mmCIF file of C-alpha atoms and ligand atoms in Angstrom:
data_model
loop_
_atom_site.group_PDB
_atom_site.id
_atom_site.type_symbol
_atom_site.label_atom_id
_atom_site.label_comp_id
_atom_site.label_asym_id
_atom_site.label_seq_id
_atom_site.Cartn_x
_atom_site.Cartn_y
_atom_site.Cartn_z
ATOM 1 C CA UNK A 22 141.363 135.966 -15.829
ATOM 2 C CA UNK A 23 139.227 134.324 -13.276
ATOM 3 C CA UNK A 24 142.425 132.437 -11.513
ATOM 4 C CA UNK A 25 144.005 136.422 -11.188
ATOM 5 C CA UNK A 26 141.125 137.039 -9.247
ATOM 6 C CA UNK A 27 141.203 133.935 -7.370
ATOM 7 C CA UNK A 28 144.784 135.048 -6.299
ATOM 8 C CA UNK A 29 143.693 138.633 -5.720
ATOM 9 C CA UNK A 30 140.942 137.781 -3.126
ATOM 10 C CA UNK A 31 143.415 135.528 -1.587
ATOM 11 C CA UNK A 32 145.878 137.941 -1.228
ATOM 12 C CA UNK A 33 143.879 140.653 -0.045
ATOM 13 C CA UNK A 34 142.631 138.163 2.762
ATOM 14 C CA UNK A 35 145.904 137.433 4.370
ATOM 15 C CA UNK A 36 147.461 140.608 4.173
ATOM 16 C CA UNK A 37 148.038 142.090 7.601
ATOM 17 C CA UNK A 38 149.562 145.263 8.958
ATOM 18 C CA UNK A 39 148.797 147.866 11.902
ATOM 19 C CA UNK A 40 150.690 150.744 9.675
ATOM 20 C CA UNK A 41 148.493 153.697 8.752
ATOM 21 C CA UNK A 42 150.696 154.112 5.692
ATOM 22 C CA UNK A 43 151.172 150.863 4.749
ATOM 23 C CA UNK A 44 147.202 150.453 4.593
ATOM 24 C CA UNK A 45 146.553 153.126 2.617
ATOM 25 C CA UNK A 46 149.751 151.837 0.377
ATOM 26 C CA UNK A 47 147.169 148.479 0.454
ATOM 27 C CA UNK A 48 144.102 150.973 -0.841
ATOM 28 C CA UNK A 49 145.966 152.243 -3.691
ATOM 29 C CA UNK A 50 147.236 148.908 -4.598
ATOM 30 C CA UNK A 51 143.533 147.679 -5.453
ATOM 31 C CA UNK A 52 141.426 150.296 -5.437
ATOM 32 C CA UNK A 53 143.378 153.373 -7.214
ATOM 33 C CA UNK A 54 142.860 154.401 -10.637
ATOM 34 C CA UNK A 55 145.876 151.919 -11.601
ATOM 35 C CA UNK A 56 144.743 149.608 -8.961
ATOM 36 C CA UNK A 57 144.313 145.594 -9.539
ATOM 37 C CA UNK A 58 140.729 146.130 -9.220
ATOM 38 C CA UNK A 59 139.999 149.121 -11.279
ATOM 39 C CA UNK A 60 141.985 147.414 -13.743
ATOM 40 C CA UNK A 61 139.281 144.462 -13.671
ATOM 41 C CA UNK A 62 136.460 146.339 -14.041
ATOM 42 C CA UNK A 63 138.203 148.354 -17.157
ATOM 43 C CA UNK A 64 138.526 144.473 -18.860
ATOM 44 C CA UNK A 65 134.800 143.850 -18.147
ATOM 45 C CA UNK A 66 134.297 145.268 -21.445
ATOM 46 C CA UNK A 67 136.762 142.539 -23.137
ATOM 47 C CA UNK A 68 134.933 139.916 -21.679
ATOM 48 C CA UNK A 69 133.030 137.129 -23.665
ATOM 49 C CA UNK A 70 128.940 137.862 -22.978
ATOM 50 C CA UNK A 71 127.952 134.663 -21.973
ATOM 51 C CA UNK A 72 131.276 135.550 -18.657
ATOM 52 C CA UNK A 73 130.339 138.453 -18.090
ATOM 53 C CA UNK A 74 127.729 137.669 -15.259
ATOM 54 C CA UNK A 75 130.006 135.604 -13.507
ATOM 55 C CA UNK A 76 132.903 138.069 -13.942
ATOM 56 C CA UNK A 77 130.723 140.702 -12.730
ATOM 57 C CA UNK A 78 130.021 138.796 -9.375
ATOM 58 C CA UNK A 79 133.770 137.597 -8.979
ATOM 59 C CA UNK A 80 135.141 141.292 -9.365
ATOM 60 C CA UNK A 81 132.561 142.501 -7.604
ATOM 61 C CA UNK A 82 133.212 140.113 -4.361
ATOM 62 C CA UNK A 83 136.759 141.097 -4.809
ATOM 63 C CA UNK A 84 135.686 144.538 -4.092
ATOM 64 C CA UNK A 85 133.834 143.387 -1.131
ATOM 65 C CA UNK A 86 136.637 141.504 0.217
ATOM 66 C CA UNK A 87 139.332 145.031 -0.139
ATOM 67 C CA UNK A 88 136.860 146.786 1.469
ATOM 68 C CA UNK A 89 136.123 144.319 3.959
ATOM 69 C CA UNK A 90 139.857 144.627 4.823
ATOM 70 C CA UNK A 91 140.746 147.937 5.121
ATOM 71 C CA UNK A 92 137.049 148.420 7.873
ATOM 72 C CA UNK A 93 139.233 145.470 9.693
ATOM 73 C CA UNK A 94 142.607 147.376 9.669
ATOM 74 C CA UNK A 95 140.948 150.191 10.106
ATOM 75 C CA UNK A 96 139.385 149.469 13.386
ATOM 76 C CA UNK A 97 142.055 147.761 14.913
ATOM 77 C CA UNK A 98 144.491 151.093 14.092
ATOM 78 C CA UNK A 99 141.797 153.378 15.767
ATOM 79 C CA UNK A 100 142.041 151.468 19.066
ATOM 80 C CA UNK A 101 145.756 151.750 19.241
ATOM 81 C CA UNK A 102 145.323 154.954 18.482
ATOM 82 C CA UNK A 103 143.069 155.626 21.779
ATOM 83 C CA UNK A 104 145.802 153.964 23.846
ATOM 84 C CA UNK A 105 148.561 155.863 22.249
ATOM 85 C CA UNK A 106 146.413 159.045 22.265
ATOM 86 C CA UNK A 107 145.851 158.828 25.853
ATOM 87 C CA UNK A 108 148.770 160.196 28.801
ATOM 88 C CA UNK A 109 149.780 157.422 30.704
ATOM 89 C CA UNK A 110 152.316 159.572 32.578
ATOM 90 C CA UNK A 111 148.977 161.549 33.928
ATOM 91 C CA UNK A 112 148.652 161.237 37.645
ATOM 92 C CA UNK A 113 145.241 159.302 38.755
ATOM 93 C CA UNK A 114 142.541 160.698 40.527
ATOM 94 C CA UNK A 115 143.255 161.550 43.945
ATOM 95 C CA UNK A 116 142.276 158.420 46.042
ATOM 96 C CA UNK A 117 141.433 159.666 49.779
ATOM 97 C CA UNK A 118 143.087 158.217 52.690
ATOM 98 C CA UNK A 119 141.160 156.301 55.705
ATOM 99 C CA UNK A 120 142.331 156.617 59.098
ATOM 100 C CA UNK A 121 142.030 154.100 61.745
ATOM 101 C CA UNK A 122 139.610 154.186 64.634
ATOM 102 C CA UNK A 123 140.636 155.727 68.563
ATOM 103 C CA UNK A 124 140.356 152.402 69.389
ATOM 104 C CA UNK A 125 142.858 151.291 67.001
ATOM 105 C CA UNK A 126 145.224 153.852 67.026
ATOM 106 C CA UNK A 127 145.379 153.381 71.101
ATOM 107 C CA UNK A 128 145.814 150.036 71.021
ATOM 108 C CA UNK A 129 148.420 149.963 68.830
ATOM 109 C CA UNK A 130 150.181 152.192 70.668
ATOM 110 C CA UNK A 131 150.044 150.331 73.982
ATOM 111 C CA UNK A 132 150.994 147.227 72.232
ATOM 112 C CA UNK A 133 153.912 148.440 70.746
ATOM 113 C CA UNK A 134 155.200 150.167 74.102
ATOM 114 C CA UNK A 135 154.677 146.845 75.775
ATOM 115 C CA UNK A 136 156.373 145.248 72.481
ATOM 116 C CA UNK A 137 159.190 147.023 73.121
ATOM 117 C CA UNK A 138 159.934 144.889 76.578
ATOM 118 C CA UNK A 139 159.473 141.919 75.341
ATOM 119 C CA UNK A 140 155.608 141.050 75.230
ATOM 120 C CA UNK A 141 154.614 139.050 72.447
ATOM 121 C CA UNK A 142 150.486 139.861 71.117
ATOM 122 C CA UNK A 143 147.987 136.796 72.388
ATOM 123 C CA UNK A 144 144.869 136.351 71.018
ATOM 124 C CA UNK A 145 141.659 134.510 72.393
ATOM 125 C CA UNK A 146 137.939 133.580 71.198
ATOM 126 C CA UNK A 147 135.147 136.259 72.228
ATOM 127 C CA UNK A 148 133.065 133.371 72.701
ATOM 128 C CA UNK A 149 134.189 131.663 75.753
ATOM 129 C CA UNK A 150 133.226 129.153 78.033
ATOM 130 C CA UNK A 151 132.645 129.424 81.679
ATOM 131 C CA UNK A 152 136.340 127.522 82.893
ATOM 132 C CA UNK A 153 137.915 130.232 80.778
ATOM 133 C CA UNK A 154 136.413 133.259 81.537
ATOM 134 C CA UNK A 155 135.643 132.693 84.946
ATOM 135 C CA UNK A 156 136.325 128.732 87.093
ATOM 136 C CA UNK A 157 140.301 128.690 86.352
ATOM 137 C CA UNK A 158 140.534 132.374 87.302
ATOM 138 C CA UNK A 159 139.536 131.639 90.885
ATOM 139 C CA UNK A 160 135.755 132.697 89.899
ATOM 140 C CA UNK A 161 133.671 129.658 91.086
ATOM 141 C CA UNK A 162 130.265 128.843 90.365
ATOM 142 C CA UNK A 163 128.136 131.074 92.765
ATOM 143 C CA UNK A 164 131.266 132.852 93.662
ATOM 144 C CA UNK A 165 129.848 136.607 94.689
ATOM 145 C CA UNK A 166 132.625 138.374 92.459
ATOM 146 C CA UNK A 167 130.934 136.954 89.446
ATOM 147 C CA UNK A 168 128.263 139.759 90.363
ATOM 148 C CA UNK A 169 131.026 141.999 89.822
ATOM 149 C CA UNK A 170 130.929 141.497 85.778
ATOM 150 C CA UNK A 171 127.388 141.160 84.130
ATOM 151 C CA UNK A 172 127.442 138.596 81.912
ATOM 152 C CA UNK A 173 125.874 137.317 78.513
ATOM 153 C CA UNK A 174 125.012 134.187 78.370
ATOM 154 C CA UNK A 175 124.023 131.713 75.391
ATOM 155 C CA UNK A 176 120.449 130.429 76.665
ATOM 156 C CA UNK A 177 120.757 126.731 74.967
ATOM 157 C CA UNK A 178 123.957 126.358 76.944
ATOM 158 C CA UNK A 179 124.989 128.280 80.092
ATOM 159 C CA UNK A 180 128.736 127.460 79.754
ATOM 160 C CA UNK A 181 128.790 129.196 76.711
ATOM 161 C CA UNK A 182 129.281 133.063 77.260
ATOM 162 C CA UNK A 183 130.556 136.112 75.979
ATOM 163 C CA UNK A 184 133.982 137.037 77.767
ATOM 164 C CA UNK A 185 133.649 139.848 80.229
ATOM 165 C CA UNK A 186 137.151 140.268 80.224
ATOM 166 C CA UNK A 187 140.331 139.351 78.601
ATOM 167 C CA UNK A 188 141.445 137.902 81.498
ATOM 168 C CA UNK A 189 140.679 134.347 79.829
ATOM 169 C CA UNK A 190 143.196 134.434 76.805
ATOM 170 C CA UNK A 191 145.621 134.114 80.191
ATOM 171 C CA UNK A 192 144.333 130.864 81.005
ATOM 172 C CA UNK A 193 144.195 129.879 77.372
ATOM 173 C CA UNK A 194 147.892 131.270 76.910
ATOM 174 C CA UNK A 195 149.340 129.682 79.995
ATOM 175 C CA UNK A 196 147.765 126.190 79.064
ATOM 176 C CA UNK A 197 149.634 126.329 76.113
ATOM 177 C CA UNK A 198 152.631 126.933 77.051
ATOM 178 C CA UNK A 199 155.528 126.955 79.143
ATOM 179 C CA UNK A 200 157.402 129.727 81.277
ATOM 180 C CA UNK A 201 158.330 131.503 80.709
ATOM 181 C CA UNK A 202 155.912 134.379 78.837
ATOM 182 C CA UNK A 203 155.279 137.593 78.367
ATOM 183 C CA UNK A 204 152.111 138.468 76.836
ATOM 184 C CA UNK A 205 149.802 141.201 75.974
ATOM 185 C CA UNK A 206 145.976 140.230 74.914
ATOM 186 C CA UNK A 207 144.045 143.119 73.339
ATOM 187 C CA UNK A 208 140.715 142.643 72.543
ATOM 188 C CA UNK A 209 136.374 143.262 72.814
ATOM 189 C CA UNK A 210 134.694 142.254 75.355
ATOM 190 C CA UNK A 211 131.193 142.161 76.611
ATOM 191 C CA UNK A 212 128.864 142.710 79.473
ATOM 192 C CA UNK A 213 125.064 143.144 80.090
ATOM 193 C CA UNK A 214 125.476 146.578 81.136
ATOM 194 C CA UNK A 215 123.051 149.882 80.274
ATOM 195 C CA UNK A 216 124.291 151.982 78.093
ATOM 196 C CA UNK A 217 125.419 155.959 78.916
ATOM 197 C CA UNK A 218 128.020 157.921 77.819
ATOM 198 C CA UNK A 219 130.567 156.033 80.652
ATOM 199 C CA UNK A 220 129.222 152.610 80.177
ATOM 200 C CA UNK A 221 128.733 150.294 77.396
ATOM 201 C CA UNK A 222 127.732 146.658 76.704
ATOM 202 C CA UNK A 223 130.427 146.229 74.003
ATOM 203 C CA UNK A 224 134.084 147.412 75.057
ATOM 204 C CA UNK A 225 137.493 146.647 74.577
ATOM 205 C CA UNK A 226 140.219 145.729 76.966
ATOM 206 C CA UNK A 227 143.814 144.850 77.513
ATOM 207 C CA UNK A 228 145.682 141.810 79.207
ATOM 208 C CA UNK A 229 149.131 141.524 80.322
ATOM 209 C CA UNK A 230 150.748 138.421 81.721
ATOM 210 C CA UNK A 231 154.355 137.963 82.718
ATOM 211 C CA UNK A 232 155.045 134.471 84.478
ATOM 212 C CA UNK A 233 158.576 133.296 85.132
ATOM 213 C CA UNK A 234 161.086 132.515 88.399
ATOM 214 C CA UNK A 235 161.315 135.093 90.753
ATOM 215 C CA UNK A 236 158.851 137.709 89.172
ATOM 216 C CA UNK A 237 157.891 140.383 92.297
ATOM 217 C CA UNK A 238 155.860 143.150 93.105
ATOM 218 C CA UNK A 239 158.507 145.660 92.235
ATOM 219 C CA UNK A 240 158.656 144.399 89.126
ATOM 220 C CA UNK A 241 155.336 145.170 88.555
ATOM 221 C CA UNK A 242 155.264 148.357 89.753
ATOM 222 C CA UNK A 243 158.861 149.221 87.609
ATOM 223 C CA UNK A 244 156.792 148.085 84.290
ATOM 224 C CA UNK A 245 153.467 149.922 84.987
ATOM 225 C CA UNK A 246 155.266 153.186 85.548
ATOM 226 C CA UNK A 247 157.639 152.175 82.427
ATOM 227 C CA UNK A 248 154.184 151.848 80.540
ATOM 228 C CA UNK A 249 152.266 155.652 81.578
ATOM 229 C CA UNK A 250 155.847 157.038 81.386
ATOM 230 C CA UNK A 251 155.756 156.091 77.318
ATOM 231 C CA UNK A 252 151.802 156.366 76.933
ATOM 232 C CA UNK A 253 150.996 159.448 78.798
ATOM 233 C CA UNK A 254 154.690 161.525 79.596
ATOM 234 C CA UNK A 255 153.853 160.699 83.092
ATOM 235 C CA UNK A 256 155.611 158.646 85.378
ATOM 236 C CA UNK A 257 154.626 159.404 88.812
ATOM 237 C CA UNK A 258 152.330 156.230 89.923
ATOM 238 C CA UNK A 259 150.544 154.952 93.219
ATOM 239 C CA UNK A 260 149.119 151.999 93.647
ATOM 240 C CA UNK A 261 146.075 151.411 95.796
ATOM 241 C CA UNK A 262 145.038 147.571 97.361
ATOM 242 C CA UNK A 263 141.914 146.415 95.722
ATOM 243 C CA UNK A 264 140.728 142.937 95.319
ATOM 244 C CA UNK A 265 140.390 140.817 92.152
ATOM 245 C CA UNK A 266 139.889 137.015 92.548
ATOM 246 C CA UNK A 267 142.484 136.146 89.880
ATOM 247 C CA UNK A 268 145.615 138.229 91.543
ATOM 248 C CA UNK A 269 146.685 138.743 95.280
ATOM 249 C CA UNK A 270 147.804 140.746 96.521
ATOM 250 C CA UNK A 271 145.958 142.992 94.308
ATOM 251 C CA UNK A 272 146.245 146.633 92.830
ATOM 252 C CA UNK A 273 144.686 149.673 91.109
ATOM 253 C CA UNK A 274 146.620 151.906 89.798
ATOM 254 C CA UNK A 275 146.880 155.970 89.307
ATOM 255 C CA UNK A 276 148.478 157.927 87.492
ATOM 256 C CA UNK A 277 149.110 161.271 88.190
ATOM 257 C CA UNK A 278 148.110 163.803 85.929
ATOM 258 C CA UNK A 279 148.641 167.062 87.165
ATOM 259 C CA UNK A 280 146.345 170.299 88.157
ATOM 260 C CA UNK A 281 147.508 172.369 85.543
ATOM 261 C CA UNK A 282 144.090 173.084 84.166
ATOM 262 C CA UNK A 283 140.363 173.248 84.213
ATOM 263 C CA UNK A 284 140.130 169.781 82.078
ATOM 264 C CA UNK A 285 142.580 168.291 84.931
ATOM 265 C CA UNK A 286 140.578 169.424 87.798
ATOM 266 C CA UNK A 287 137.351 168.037 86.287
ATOM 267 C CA UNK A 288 138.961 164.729 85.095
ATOM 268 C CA UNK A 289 140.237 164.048 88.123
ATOM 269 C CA UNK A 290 138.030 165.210 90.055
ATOM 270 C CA UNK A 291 140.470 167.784 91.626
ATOM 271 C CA UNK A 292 142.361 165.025 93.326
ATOM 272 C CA UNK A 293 145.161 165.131 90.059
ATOM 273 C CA UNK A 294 144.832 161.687 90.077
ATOM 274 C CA UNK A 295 143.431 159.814 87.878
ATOM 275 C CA UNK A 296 142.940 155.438 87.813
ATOM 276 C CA UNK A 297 144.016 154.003 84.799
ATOM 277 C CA UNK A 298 144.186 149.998 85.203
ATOM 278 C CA UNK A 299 143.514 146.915 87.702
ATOM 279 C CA UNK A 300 146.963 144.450 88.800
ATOM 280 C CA UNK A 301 148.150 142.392 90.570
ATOM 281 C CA UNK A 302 150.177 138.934 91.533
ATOM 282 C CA UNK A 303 148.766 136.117 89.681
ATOM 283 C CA UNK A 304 147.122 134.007 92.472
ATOM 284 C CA UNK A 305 148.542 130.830 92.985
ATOM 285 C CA UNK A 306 145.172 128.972 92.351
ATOM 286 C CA UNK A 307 145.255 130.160 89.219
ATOM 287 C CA UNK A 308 148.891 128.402 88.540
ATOM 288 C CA UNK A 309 147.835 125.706 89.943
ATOM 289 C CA UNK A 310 143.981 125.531 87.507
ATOM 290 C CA UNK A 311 146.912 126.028 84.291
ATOM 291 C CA UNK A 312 148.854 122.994 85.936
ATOM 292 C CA UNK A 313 152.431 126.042 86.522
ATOM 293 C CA UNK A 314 154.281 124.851 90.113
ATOM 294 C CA UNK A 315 153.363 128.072 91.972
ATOM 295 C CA UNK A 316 155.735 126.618 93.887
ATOM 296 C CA UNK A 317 158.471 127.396 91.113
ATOM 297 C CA UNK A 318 156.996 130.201 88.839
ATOM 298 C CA UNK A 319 155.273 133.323 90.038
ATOM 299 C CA UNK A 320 154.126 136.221 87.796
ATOM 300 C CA UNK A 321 151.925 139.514 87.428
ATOM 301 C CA UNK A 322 149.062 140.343 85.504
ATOM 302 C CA UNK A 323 147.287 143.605 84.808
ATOM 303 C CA UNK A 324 144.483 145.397 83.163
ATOM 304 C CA UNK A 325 143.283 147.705 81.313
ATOM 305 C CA UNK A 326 140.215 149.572 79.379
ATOM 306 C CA UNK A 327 141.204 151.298 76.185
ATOM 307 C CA UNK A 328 138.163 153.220 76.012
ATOM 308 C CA UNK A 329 139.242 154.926 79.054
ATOM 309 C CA UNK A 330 142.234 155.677 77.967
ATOM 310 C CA UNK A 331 141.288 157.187 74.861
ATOM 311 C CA UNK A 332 138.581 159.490 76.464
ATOM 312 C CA UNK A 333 141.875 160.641 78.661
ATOM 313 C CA UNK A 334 143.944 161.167 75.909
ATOM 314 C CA UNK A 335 141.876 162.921 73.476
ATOM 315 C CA UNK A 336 139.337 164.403 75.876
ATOM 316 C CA UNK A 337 136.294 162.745 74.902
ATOM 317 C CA UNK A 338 133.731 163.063 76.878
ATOM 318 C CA UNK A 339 130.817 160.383 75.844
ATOM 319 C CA UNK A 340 131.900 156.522 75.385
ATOM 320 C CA UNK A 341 128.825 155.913 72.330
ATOM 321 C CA UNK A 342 130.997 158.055 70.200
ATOM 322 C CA UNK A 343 133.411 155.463 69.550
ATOM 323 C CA UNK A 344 130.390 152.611 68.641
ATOM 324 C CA UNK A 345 128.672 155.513 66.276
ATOM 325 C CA UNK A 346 130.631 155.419 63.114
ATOM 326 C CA UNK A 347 129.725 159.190 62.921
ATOM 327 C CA UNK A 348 132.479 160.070 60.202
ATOM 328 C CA UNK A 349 132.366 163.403 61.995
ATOM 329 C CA UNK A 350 133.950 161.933 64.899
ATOM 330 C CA UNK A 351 136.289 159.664 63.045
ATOM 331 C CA UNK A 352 137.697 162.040 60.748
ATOM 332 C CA UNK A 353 139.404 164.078 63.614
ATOM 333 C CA UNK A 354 142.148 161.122 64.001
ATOM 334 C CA UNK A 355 143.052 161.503 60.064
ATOM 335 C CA UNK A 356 146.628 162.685 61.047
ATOM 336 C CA UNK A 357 147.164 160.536 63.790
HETATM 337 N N1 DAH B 652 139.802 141.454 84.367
HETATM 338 C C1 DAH B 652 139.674 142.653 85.154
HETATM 339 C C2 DAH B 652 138.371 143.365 84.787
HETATM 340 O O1 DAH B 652 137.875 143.145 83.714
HETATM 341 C C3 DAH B 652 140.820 143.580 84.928
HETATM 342 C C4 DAH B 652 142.051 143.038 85.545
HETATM 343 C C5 DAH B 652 142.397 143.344 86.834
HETATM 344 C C6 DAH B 652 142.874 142.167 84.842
HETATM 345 C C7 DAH B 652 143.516 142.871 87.431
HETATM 346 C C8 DAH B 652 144.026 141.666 85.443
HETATM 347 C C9 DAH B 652 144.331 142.021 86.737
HETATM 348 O O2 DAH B 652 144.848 140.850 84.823
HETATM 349 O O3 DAH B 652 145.439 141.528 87.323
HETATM 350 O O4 DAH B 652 137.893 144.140 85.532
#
């Protein structure tokens, strides 16, 4: 009698099974009216007296041990149960979109037109040093055009600075590599200016190099108007002499935009013209700080701030807007 229970509780402890039926099948088996248990209990009354204490305690830890068994099945069927309950055909929640910042969009869009010629992306450190950012681009120490670009500068070390312009990743590019290149250099800048709605000390900018035999003027000129043709539907171009120390001869460039309404008069001041980036001829002091044979290579450079650009293209009127993070603002360029 007491090995049958010995088998019984070992049986009960290794059976396994995740079927609803086959577990209640498993509480029948033992605990039913004909069940191996109930059965036990019935023979208690057969059972010698000086057993039946210990008979009592087996049959009852057999009891335990069924019971024991079907909580465990139990349990583990109920959390199948949740996953098979639950619709995993159902759509989740709605997960809103972000959009990208003016800025962003912008650039992207003047990089890819410029992509499309053949202008690979450059990139370049916003911390610069002075040869960089100003000595190899024909800016010399006490050079007056250095006025021209108010600078941040690391107090410890005066060579250290925060580029004004991303004029340097041209210098960085060029000592790199060899002609020929084409490359465009978006990026943030930096300068120790007051801030209003038209100025700002952090901004961003874009650089465009071409270097390679017999680049010219015209060729310039053909890829500028190639550019405002894509970015802005307009194609119609002049270009005014300027000065930059970096480029000579040297240009600014307008576009024209028309008097076809209120907004065009006031941008532009009622002229229809509006300026829209800085160019030129790479100097040939520059070639020569990069160690190019100006000699051999020539090439143009130009450019450009994309906060202008976006203010023209989507009418906005006060540069802090795009430093504000106001989702108000940022929310209007969902869709574009
Ligand atoms: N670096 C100039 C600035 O920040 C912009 C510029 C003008 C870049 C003419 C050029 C260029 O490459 O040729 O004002």
């Amino acid at each position: 009698m007491f090995d049958k229970i010995e088998e019984l509780l070992l049986q009960v402890r290794q059976f396994q099974t995740g079927d609803k039926n086959e577990i209640e099948q498993f509480r029948i088996v033992y605990l039913g009216k004909k069940g191996s248990v109930t059965e036990l209990f019935e023979k208690f009354r057969e059972v010698p007296a000086e057993q039946k204490k210990e008979f009592g305690q087996k049959i009852n830890g057999l009891k335990q041990a069924v019971n024991a068994k079907l909580d465990e099945l139990k349990a583990a069927l109920s959390t199948e149960t949740i996953a098979e309950k639950s619709d995993l055909t159902r759509p989740g929640l709605p997960l809103e979109l972000g959009s990208r910042h003016p800025i962003s969009i912008v650039r992207n869009r003047i990089t890819e037109i410029f992509r499309s010629i053949g202008f690979a992306v450059a990139d370049g450190p916003e911390v610069e040093d002075d040869w960089h950012n100003f000595t190899a681009l024909n800016l010399p120490e006490y050079h007056p055009a250095r006025d021209m670009q108010d600078t941040f500068f690391i107090e410890q070390n005066p060579d250290i600075l925060l580029r004004t312009h991303t004029s340097s990743v041209q210098i960085r590019y060029m000592e790199n590599n060899e002609p020929p290149m084409r490359i465009l250099s978006p990026g943030r800048v930096f300068r120790n200016e007051a801030i209003s709605s038209r100025s700002h000390c952090i901004f961003h900018q874009i650089e465009g190099l071409y270097i390679d035999k017999d680049v010219s003027f015209a060729d310039l000129k053909q890829t500028i108007q190639y550019f405002t043709t894509e970015l802005f539907g307009k194609s119609k171009i002049r270009m005014r002499p300027s000065y930059f120390p970096f480029t000579e001869p040297s240009a600014e460039v307008d576009v024209y935009w028309g008097l076809n309404s209120e907004t065009d008069y006031r941008i532009t001041k009622g002229t229809g013209w509006l300026e829209i980036l800085g160019c030129g001829m790479v100097d040939p002091a520059v070639l020569k700080n990069v160690n190019i044979d100006p000699e051999k290579y020539s090439g143009y450079a130009f450019g450009m701030g994309i906060e202008r650009i976006v203010m023209l293209l989507y009418q906005i009127s006060d540069i802090r807007l795009f430093f504000e993070n106001d989702l108000r603002t940022l929310e209007q360029f969902k869709t574009l």
